[in-house]
Amino acid sequence: MTVSSSGATPFQRNLVALGTIVRREIHRILRIWGQTLVPPAITMTLYFLIFGGLIGKRVGSMDGLPYMDFIVPGLVMMSVIQNSYGNISSSFFGAKFGRHVEELLVSPMPNWVILIGYVLGAVLRGLLVGAIVLAIAMLFTDVQIPHPLVTLSTVLLGATIFALAGFVNAVYAKKFDDIAIVPTFILTPLTYLGGVFYSVKLLPPWAEAATHANPIFYMVNAFRYGLIGHSDVPIGVAYALMLGFVVALAWLGLWLLKRGVGLRS
């Protein structure tokens, strides 16, 4: 392994660069915590009160589970997905808009360090918001978490997938309005139709088939299995799908950085 004149190996330099990007992202999240952490907590509290507390009493049970218990995993995963996506899309596009990204591109920093740094920052925000929402859920119902490893791995994979998707959105975006199009017209509908509030068994055959084509449906159900031990899909299929998305989106992100798509004037 080669050593530079400063005594640091390439791996050590890359590690320092990665830590710098992650620290900057964490500082950004905590500096504007009133925008990054508080709104999701308030929104999810309203969901618990309205859907779980008020409507849930009329619904009764869903798949043999109290309705509040049924919706908790979906709401936690929904908050993780939305915040992971939103964090990286706004942060990286902000770097493009302010032309800070050019400093990263001309530096000796490898593309994978840039990508992983921004993704880690987004995943950390997703996990932090998810933990806050889960803590709020514990005020409304008893959360047991029978499969902690499934719970943790699923939320990490889900956050990573949508952090990578947010990165791709930020690369192609030409103005701030462009980073709101995907969450509004694609991400939100897929989330609401991903089995957060209902069991797929209640749907007619054509709608059930359409739901099985929704990747968020598998993430929500895998997380539901980890949190309450119930799922409408095989866990192995959910993991295979999530890992496939991680690999495909990571490859796409690295390719976009290498080609400089949307980044170089």
PDB file of C-alpha atoms in Angstrom:
ATOM      1  CA  MET A   1       0.000   0.000   0.000  1.00  0.00           C
ATOM      2  CA  THR A   2       1.405   3.380  -0.984  1.00  0.00           C
ATOM      3  CA  VAL A   3       1.975   6.126   1.561  1.00  0.00           C
ATOM      4  CA  SER A   4       1.898   9.828   0.724  1.00  0.00           C
ATOM      5  CA  SER A   5       4.427  12.366   1.886  1.00  0.00           C
ATOM      6  CA  SER A   6       2.177  13.258   4.782  1.00  0.00           C
ATOM      7  CA  GLY A   7       2.300   9.667   5.983  1.00  0.00           C
ATOM      8  CA  ALA A   8      -1.372   8.942   5.282  1.00  0.00           C
ATOM      9  CA  THR A   9      -2.424   6.045   3.090  1.00  0.00           C
ATOM     10  CA  PRO A  10      -5.095   6.506   0.383  1.00  0.00           C
ATOM     11  CA  PHE A  11      -7.523   4.572   2.581  1.00  0.00           C
ATOM     12  CA  GLN A  12      -6.871   6.899   5.521  1.00  0.00           C
ATOM     13  CA  ARG A  13      -7.335   9.988   3.346  1.00  0.00           C
ATOM     14  CA  ASN A  14     -10.600   8.612   1.992  1.00  0.00           C
ATOM     15  CA  LEU A  15     -11.747   7.834   5.527  1.00  0.00           C
ATOM     16  CA  VAL A  16     -11.037  11.419   6.596  1.00  0.00           C
ATOM     17  CA  ALA A  17     -12.915  12.745   3.563  1.00  0.00           C
ATOM     18  CA  LEU A  18     -15.864  10.446   4.271  1.00  0.00           C
ATOM     19  CA  GLY A  19     -15.962  11.533   7.909  1.00  0.00           C
ATOM     20  CA  THR A  20     -15.883  15.181   6.855  1.00  0.00           C
ATOM     21  CA  ILE A  21     -18.919  14.821   4.570  1.00  0.00           C
ATOM     22  CA  VAL A  22     -20.864  12.852   7.190  1.00  0.00           C
ATOM     23  CA  ARG A  23     -20.042  15.368   9.948  1.00  0.00           C
ATOM     24  CA  ARG A  24     -21.171  18.227   7.727  1.00  0.00           C
ATOM     25  CA  GLU A  25     -24.451  16.443   7.011  1.00  0.00           C
ATOM     26  CA  ILE A  26     -25.037  15.708  10.698  1.00  0.00           C
ATOM     27  CA  HIS A  27     -24.269  19.321  11.597  1.00  0.00           C
ATOM     28  CA  ARG A  28     -26.767  20.465   8.966  1.00  0.00           C
ATOM     29  CA  ILE A  29     -29.486  18.157  10.342  1.00  0.00           C
ATOM     30  CA  LEU A  30     -28.956  19.267  13.938  1.00  0.00           C
ATOM     31  CA  ARG A  31     -28.478  22.948  13.109  1.00  0.00           C
ATOM     32  CA  ILE A  32     -31.935  23.163  11.539  1.00  0.00           C
ATOM     33  CA  TRP A  33     -33.571  20.558  13.810  1.00  0.00           C
ATOM     34  CA  GLY A  34     -36.770  22.608  13.799  1.00  0.00           C
ATOM     35  CA  GLN A  35     -37.127  21.761  10.106  1.00  0.00           C
ATOM     36  CA  THR A  36     -35.583  18.287   9.998  1.00  0.00           C
ATOM     37  CA  LEU A  37     -36.804  16.581  13.188  1.00  0.00           C
ATOM     38  CA  VAL A  38     -39.794  18.398  14.656  1.00  0.00           C
ATOM     39  CA  PRO A  39     -42.238  18.419  11.669  1.00  0.00           C
ATOM     40  CA  PRO A  40     -42.111  14.620  11.141  1.00  0.00           C
ATOM     41  CA  ALA A  41     -42.724  14.063  14.862  1.00  0.00           C
ATOM     42  CA  ILE A  42     -45.761  16.365  14.848  1.00  0.00           C
ATOM     43  CA  THR A  43     -47.146  14.842  11.623  1.00  0.00           C
ATOM     44  CA  MET A  44     -46.836  11.266  12.887  1.00  0.00           C
ATOM     45  CA  THR A  45     -48.380  12.184  16.235  1.00  0.00           C
ATOM     46  CA  LEU A  46     -51.427  13.441  14.320  1.00  0.00           C
ATOM     47  CA  TYR A  47     -51.524  10.177  12.351  1.00  0.00           C
ATOM     48  CA  PHE A  48     -51.490   8.181  15.586  1.00  0.00           C
ATOM     49  CA  LEU A  49     -54.225  10.337  17.097  1.00  0.00           C
ATOM     50  CA  ILE A  50     -56.516  10.389  14.057  1.00  0.00           C
ATOM     51  CA  PHE A  51     -55.988   7.013  12.395  1.00  0.00           C
ATOM     52  CA  GLY A  52     -54.946   4.982  15.403  1.00  0.00           C
ATOM     53  CA  GLY A  53     -56.939   6.628  18.171  1.00  0.00           C
ATOM     54  CA  LEU A  54     -60.138   7.847  16.503  1.00  0.00           C
ATOM     55  CA  ILE A  55     -60.576   5.821  13.310  1.00  0.00           C
ATOM     56  CA  GLY A  56     -58.843   2.800  14.798  1.00  0.00           C
ATOM     57  CA  LYS A  57     -61.581   2.382  17.405  1.00  0.00           C
ATOM     58  CA  ARG A  58     -64.139   1.983  14.627  1.00  0.00           C
ATOM     59  CA  VAL A  59     -61.937  -0.264  12.495  1.00  0.00           C
ATOM     60  CA  GLY A  60     -61.241  -2.596  15.407  1.00  0.00           C
ATOM     61  CA  SER A  61     -58.660  -5.093  14.198  1.00  0.00           C
ATOM     62  CA  MET A  62     -56.686  -5.640  10.993  1.00  0.00           C
ATOM     63  CA  ASP A  63     -55.448  -9.157  10.234  1.00  0.00           C
ATOM     64  CA  GLY A  64     -56.188 -10.103  13.832  1.00  0.00           C
ATOM     65  CA  LEU A  65     -54.140  -7.211  15.243  1.00  0.00           C
ATOM     66  CA  PRO A  66     -55.333  -4.029  16.971  1.00  0.00           C
ATOM     67  CA  TYR A  67     -55.445  -1.354  14.285  1.00  0.00           C
ATOM     68  CA  MET A  68     -53.008   0.889  16.143  1.00  0.00           C
ATOM     69  CA  ASP A  69     -50.451  -1.942  16.320  1.00  0.00           C
ATOM     70  CA  PHE A  70     -50.954  -2.645  12.621  1.00  0.00           C
ATOM     71  CA  ILE A  71     -50.252   0.909  11.411  1.00  0.00           C
ATOM     72  CA  VAL A  72     -47.273   1.689  13.680  1.00  0.00           C
ATOM     73  CA  PRO A  73     -44.642  -0.122  11.511  1.00  0.00           C
ATOM     74  CA  GLY A  74     -45.945   1.514   8.335  1.00  0.00           C
ATOM     75  CA  LEU A  75     -45.910   5.002   9.829  1.00  0.00           C
ATOM     76  CA  VAL A  76     -42.383   4.547  11.193  1.00  0.00           C
ATOM     77  CA  MET A  77     -41.133   3.268   7.831  1.00  0.00           C
ATOM     78  CA  MET A  78     -42.969   6.059   6.011  1.00  0.00           C
ATOM     79  CA  SER A  79     -41.184   8.666   8.120  1.00  0.00           C
ATOM     80  CA  VAL A  80     -37.810   6.981   7.539  1.00  0.00           C
ATOM     81  CA  ILE A  81     -38.342   6.824   3.768  1.00  0.00           C
ATOM     82  CA  GLN A  82     -39.534  10.403   3.390  1.00  0.00           C
ATOM     83  CA  ASN A  83     -36.798  11.927   5.538  1.00  0.00           C
ATOM     84  CA  SER A  84     -33.951   9.897   4.030  1.00  0.00           C
ATOM     85  CA  TYR A  85     -35.099  10.914   0.565  1.00  0.00           C
ATOM     86  CA  GLY A  86     -35.736  14.538   1.456  1.00  0.00           C
ATOM     87  CA  ASN A  87     -32.442  15.020   3.261  1.00  0.00           C
ATOM     88  CA  ILE A  88     -30.125  13.976   0.460  1.00  0.00           C
ATOM     89  CA  SER A  89     -32.171  15.486  -2.372  1.00  0.00           C
ATOM     90  CA  SER A  90     -32.169  18.924  -0.738  1.00  0.00           C
ATOM     91  CA  SER A  91     -28.605  18.722   0.596  1.00  0.00           C
ATOM     92  CA  PHE A  92     -26.914  17.550  -2.600  1.00  0.00           C
ATOM     93  CA  PHE A  93     -28.965  19.860  -4.812  1.00  0.00           C
ATOM     94  CA  GLY A  94     -28.028  22.697  -2.454  1.00  0.00           C
ATOM     95  CA  ALA A  95     -24.380  21.798  -3.046  1.00  0.00           C
ATOM     96  CA  LYS A  96     -25.035  21.895  -6.803  1.00  0.00           C
ATOM     97  CA  PHE A  97     -26.894  25.199  -6.577  1.00  0.00           C
ATOM     98  CA  GLY A  98     -24.148  26.781  -4.464  1.00  0.00           C
ATOM     99  CA  ARG A  99     -21.508  25.168  -6.717  1.00  0.00           C
ATOM    100  CA  HIS A 100     -19.886  23.506  -3.700  1.00  0.00           C
ATOM    101  CA  VAL A 101     -20.115  20.167  -5.453  1.00  0.00           C
ATOM    102  CA  GLU A 102     -17.458  21.295  -7.915  1.00  0.00           C
ATOM    103  CA  GLU A 103     -14.929  21.323  -5.074  1.00  0.00           C
ATOM    104  CA  LEU A 104     -15.739  17.666  -4.405  1.00  0.00           C
ATOM    105  CA  LEU A 105     -15.472  16.706  -8.063  1.00  0.00           C
ATOM    106  CA  VAL A 106     -12.053  18.321  -8.598  1.00  0.00           C
ATOM    107  CA  SER A 107     -10.636  16.905  -5.363  1.00  0.00           C
ATOM    108  CA  PRO A 108      -8.787  13.550  -5.295  1.00  0.00           C
ATOM    109  CA  MET A 109     -11.758  12.153  -3.394  1.00  0.00           C
ATOM    110  CA  PRO A 110     -13.181   9.020  -5.138  1.00  0.00           C
ATOM    111  CA  ASN A 111     -16.786   9.108  -6.284  1.00  0.00           C
ATOM    112  CA  TRP A 112     -17.759   6.313  -3.906  1.00  0.00           C
ATOM    113  CA  VAL A 113     -16.672   8.455  -0.943  1.00  0.00           C
ATOM    114  CA  ILE A 114     -18.912  11.320  -2.092  1.00  0.00           C
ATOM    115  CA  LEU A 115     -21.862   9.004  -2.605  1.00  0.00           C
ATOM    116  CA  ILE A 116     -21.463   7.106   0.661  1.00  0.00           C
ATOM    117  CA  GLY A 117     -20.926  10.319   2.623  1.00  0.00           C
ATOM    118  CA  TYR A 118     -24.186  11.886   1.470  1.00  0.00           C
ATOM    119  CA  VAL A 119     -26.078   8.597   1.775  1.00  0.00           C
ATOM    120  CA  LEU A 120     -24.865   8.058   5.338  1.00  0.00           C
ATOM    121  CA  GLY A 121     -26.017  11.531   6.303  1.00  0.00           C
ATOM    122  CA  ALA A 122     -29.475  10.865   4.853  1.00  0.00           C
ATOM    123  CA  VAL A 123     -29.703   7.426   6.492  1.00  0.00           C
ATOM    124  CA  LEU A 124     -28.766   8.907   9.865  1.00  0.00           C
ATOM    125  CA  ARG A 125     -31.541  11.471   9.576  1.00  0.00           C
ATOM    126  CA  GLY A 126     -33.990   8.740   8.586  1.00  0.00           C
ATOM    127  CA  LEU A 127     -32.975   6.600  11.558  1.00  0.00           C
ATOM    128  CA  LEU A 128     -33.169   9.540  13.939  1.00  0.00           C
ATOM    129  CA  VAL A 129     -36.657  10.493  12.786  1.00  0.00           C
ATOM    130  CA  GLY A 130     -37.701   6.828  12.833  1.00  0.00           C
ATOM    131  CA  ALA A 131     -36.524   6.489  16.436  1.00  0.00           C
ATOM    132  CA  ILE A 132     -38.472   9.616  17.422  1.00  0.00           C
ATOM    133  CA  VAL A 133     -41.637   8.331  15.729  1.00  0.00           C
ATOM    134  CA  LEU A 134     -41.230   4.908  17.356  1.00  0.00           C
ATOM    135  CA  ALA A 135     -40.854   6.564  20.757  1.00  0.00           C
ATOM    136  CA  ILE A 136     -44.062   8.509  20.112  1.00  0.00           C
ATOM    137  CA  ALA A 137     -45.804   5.273  19.067  1.00  0.00           C
ATOM    138  CA  MET A 138     -44.905   3.757  22.433  1.00  0.00           C
ATOM    139  CA  LEU A 139     -47.111   6.397  24.062  1.00  0.00           C
ATOM    140  CA  PHE A 140     -50.105   4.970  22.175  1.00  0.00           C
ATOM    141  CA  THR A 141     -49.435   1.224  22.173  1.00  0.00           C
ATOM    142  CA  ASP A 142     -47.104  -1.460  23.508  1.00  0.00           C
ATOM    143  CA  VAL A 143     -44.264  -2.111  21.019  1.00  0.00           C
ATOM    144  CA  GLN A 144     -42.597  -5.501  21.584  1.00  0.00           C
ATOM    145  CA  ILE A 145     -40.104  -5.817  18.637  1.00  0.00           C
ATOM    146  CA  PRO A 146     -39.960  -9.646  18.471  1.00  0.00           C
ATOM    147  CA  HIS A 147     -37.341  -9.635  15.675  1.00  0.00           C
ATOM    148  CA  PRO A 148     -34.871  -6.801  16.402  1.00  0.00           C
ATOM    149  CA  LEU A 149     -32.349  -7.823  13.705  1.00  0.00           C
ATOM    150  CA  VAL A 150     -35.046  -7.825  11.029  1.00  0.00           C
ATOM    151  CA  THR A 151     -36.314  -4.484  12.316  1.00  0.00           C
ATOM    152  CA  LEU A 152     -32.884  -2.834  12.217  1.00  0.00           C
ATOM    153  CA  SER A 153     -31.749  -4.320   8.902  1.00  0.00           C
ATOM    154  CA  THR A 154     -35.028  -3.476   7.175  1.00  0.00           C
ATOM    155  CA  VAL A 155     -35.022   0.139   8.298  1.00  0.00           C
ATOM    156  CA  LEU A 156     -31.365   0.491   7.255  1.00  0.00           C
ATOM    157  CA  LEU A 157     -32.036  -0.971   3.809  1.00  0.00           C
ATOM    158  CA  GLY A 158     -35.173   1.129   3.337  1.00  0.00           C
ATOM    159  CA  ALA A 159     -33.363   4.317   4.331  1.00  0.00           C
ATOM    160  CA  THR A 160     -30.423   3.474   2.057  1.00  0.00           C
ATOM    161  CA  ILE A 161     -32.656   2.780  -0.939  1.00  0.00           C
ATOM    162  CA  PHE A 162     -34.452   6.101  -0.715  1.00  0.00           C
ATOM    163  CA  ALA A 163     -31.299   8.015   0.136  1.00  0.00           C
ATOM    164  CA  LEU A 164     -29.799   6.691  -3.117  1.00  0.00           C
ATOM    165  CA  ALA A 165     -33.021   7.519  -4.978  1.00  0.00           C
ATOM    166  CA  GLY A 166     -32.937  11.043  -3.545  1.00  0.00           C
ATOM    167  CA  PHE A 167     -29.345  11.401  -4.711  1.00  0.00           C
ATOM    168  CA  VAL A 168     -30.356  10.482  -8.268  1.00  0.00           C
ATOM    169  CA  ASN A 169     -33.213  12.996  -8.100  1.00  0.00           C
ATOM    170  CA  ALA A 170     -30.812  15.727  -6.914  1.00  0.00           C
ATOM    171  CA  VAL A 171     -28.348  14.981  -9.721  1.00  0.00           C
ATOM    172  CA  TYR A 172     -30.980  15.397 -12.423  1.00  0.00           C
ATOM    173  CA  ALA A 173     -32.787  18.355 -10.804  1.00  0.00           C
ATOM    174  CA  LYS A 174     -32.245  21.699 -12.493  1.00  0.00           C
ATOM    175  CA  LYS A 175     -34.182  23.844  -9.999  1.00  0.00           C
ATOM    176  CA  PHE A 176     -35.536  23.509  -6.474  1.00  0.00           C
ATOM    177  CA  ASP A 177     -39.021  22.696  -7.780  1.00  0.00           C
ATOM    178  CA  ASP A 178     -37.627  19.566  -9.448  1.00  0.00           C
ATOM    179  CA  ILE A 179     -36.747  17.938  -6.134  1.00  0.00           C
ATOM    180  CA  ALA A 180     -40.392  18.192  -5.020  1.00  0.00           C
ATOM    181  CA  ILE A 181     -41.880  16.494  -8.079  1.00  0.00           C
ATOM    182  CA  VAL A 182     -40.846  12.921  -7.234  1.00  0.00           C
ATOM    183  CA  PRO A 183     -41.922  13.030  -3.548  1.00  0.00           C
ATOM    184  CA  THR A 184     -45.265  14.607  -4.465  1.00  0.00           C
ATOM    185  CA  PHE A 185     -46.281  12.562  -7.496  1.00  0.00           C
ATOM    186  CA  ILE A 186     -44.419   9.257  -6.972  1.00  0.00           C
ATOM    187  CA  LEU A 187     -43.126   8.735  -3.439  1.00  0.00           C
ATOM    188  CA  THR A 188     -46.239   9.834  -1.512  1.00  0.00           C
ATOM    189  CA  PRO A 189     -48.737   7.790  -3.589  1.00  0.00           C
ATOM    190  CA  LEU A 190     -46.523   4.685  -3.432  1.00  0.00           C
ATOM    191  CA  THR A 191     -46.198   5.091   0.341  1.00  0.00           C
ATOM    192  CA  TYR A 192     -49.920   5.463   0.974  1.00  0.00           C
ATOM    193  CA  LEU A 193     -50.662   2.528  -1.359  1.00  0.00           C
ATOM    194  CA  GLY A 194     -47.915   0.395   0.197  1.00  0.00           C
ATOM    195  CA  GLY A 195     -50.000  -1.250   2.896  1.00  0.00           C
ATOM    196  CA  VAL A 196     -49.354   1.300   5.620  1.00  0.00           C
ATOM    197  CA  PHE A 197     -53.012   1.634   6.633  1.00  0.00           C
ATOM    198  CA  TYR A 198     -54.538  -1.608   5.382  1.00  0.00           C
ATOM    199  CA  SER A 199     -53.872  -5.273   4.691  1.00  0.00           C
ATOM    200  CA  VAL A 200     -53.463  -6.243   1.054  1.00  0.00           C
ATOM    201  CA  LYS A 201     -55.909  -9.101   1.709  1.00  0.00           C
ATOM    202  CA  LEU A 202     -58.751  -6.571   1.786  1.00  0.00           C
ATOM    203  CA  LEU A 203     -58.158  -5.516  -1.814  1.00  0.00           C
ATOM    204  CA  PRO A 204     -59.772  -6.930  -4.959  1.00  0.00           C
ATOM    205  CA  PRO A 205     -57.473  -9.201  -7.035  1.00  0.00           C
ATOM    206  CA  TRP A 206     -56.418  -6.513  -9.535  1.00  0.00           C
ATOM    207  CA  ALA A 207     -55.521  -4.030  -6.756  1.00  0.00           C
ATOM    208  CA  GLU A 208     -53.692  -6.726  -4.795  1.00  0.00           C
ATOM    209  CA  ALA A 209     -51.605  -7.554  -7.870  1.00  0.00           C
ATOM    210  CA  ALA A 210     -50.833  -3.863  -8.393  1.00  0.00           C
ATOM    211  CA  THR A 211     -49.795  -3.512  -4.746  1.00  0.00           C
ATOM    212  CA  HIS A 212     -47.337  -6.382  -5.124  1.00  0.00           C
ATOM    213  CA  ALA A 213     -45.611  -4.316  -7.815  1.00  0.00           C
ATOM    214  CA  ASN A 214     -44.998  -1.531  -5.279  1.00  0.00           C
ATOM    215  CA  PRO A 215     -41.502  -1.854  -3.708  1.00  0.00           C
ATOM    216  CA  ILE A 216     -42.533   0.124  -0.625  1.00  0.00           C
ATOM    217  CA  PHE A 217     -45.123  -2.574   0.113  1.00  0.00           C
ATOM    218  CA  TYR A 218     -42.294  -5.084   0.698  1.00  0.00           C
ATOM    219  CA  MET A 219     -40.306  -2.701   2.900  1.00  0.00           C
ATOM    220  CA  VAL A 220     -43.323  -1.901   5.055  1.00  0.00           C
ATOM    221  CA  ASN A 221     -44.202  -5.562   5.488  1.00  0.00           C
ATOM    222  CA  ALA A 222     -40.644  -6.621   6.281  1.00  0.00           C
ATOM    223  CA  PHE A 223     -40.450  -3.897   8.915  1.00  0.00           C
ATOM    224  CA  ARG A 224     -43.899  -4.895  10.225  1.00  0.00           C
ATOM    225  CA  TYR A 225     -42.632  -8.458  10.632  1.00  0.00           C
ATOM    226  CA  GLY A 226     -39.642  -7.248  12.631  1.00  0.00           C
ATOM    227  CA  LEU A 227     -41.743  -4.959  14.803  1.00  0.00           C
ATOM    228  CA  ILE A 228     -44.871  -7.046  15.448  1.00  0.00           C
ATOM    229  CA  GLY A 229     -44.165 -10.440  13.829  1.00  0.00           C
ATOM    230  CA  HIS A 230     -46.700 -10.101  10.987  1.00  0.00           C
ATOM    231  CA  SER A 231     -46.172  -9.783   7.224  1.00  0.00           C
ATOM    232  CA  ASP A 232     -48.240 -10.153   4.037  1.00  0.00           C
ATOM    233  CA  VAL A 233     -45.174 -11.176   1.984  1.00  0.00           C
ATOM    234  CA  PRO A 234     -42.310 -13.686   2.425  1.00  0.00           C
ATOM    235  CA  ILE A 235     -39.424 -11.994   4.236  1.00  0.00           C
ATOM    236  CA  GLY A 236     -36.854 -13.537   1.889  1.00  0.00           C
ATOM    237  CA  VAL A 237     -38.539 -11.934  -1.125  1.00  0.00           C
ATOM    238  CA  ALA A 238     -38.594  -8.552   0.641  1.00  0.00           C
ATOM    239  CA  TYR A 239     -34.863  -8.748   1.439  1.00  0.00           C
ATOM    240  CA  ALA A 240     -33.965  -9.826  -2.112  1.00  0.00           C
ATOM    241  CA  LEU A 241     -35.923  -6.897  -3.532  1.00  0.00           C
ATOM    242  CA  MET A 242     -34.379  -4.358  -1.150  1.00  0.00           C
ATOM    243  CA  LEU A 243     -30.821  -5.585  -1.753  1.00  0.00           C
ATOM    244  CA  GLY A 244     -31.421  -5.485  -5.498  1.00  0.00           C
ATOM    245  CA  PHE A 245     -32.563  -1.859  -5.292  1.00  0.00           C
ATOM    246  CA  VAL A 246     -29.521  -0.912  -3.184  1.00  0.00           C
ATOM    247  CA  VAL A 247     -27.110  -2.415  -5.721  1.00  0.00           C
ATOM    248  CA  ALA A 248     -28.887  -0.944  -8.763  1.00  0.00           C
ATOM    249  CA  LEU A 249     -29.270   2.563  -7.334  1.00  0.00           C
ATOM    250  CA  ALA A 250     -25.701   2.606  -5.972  1.00  0.00           C
ATOM    251  CA  TRP A 251     -24.390   1.653  -9.407  1.00  0.00           C
ATOM    252  CA  LEU A 252     -26.524   4.361 -11.011  1.00  0.00           C
ATOM    253  CA  GLY A 253     -25.327   6.975  -8.523  1.00  0.00           C
ATOM    254  CA  LEU A 254     -21.663   6.131  -9.134  1.00  0.00           C
ATOM    255  CA  TRP A 255     -22.202   6.150 -12.903  1.00  0.00           C
ATOM    256  CA  LEU A 256     -23.825   9.589 -12.735  1.00  0.00           C
ATOM    257  CA  LEU A 257     -20.916  10.949 -10.707  1.00  0.00           C
ATOM    258  CA  LYS A 258     -18.388   9.430 -13.096  1.00  0.00           C
ATOM    259  CA  ARG A 259     -20.112  10.883 -16.153  1.00  0.00           C
ATOM    260  CA  GLY A 260     -20.776  14.194 -14.422  1.00  0.00           C
ATOM    261  CA  VAL A 261     -24.421  14.118 -15.484  1.00  0.00           C
ATOM    262  CA  GLY A 262     -26.097  17.320 -14.285  1.00  0.00           C
ATOM    263  CA  LEU A 263     -22.969  18.267 -12.341  1.00  0.00           C
ATOM    264  CA  ARG A 264     -20.497  19.712 -14.815  1.00  0.00           C
ATOM    265  CA  SER A 265     -21.281  22.880 -16.736  1.00  0.00           C
TER     266      SER A 265
END
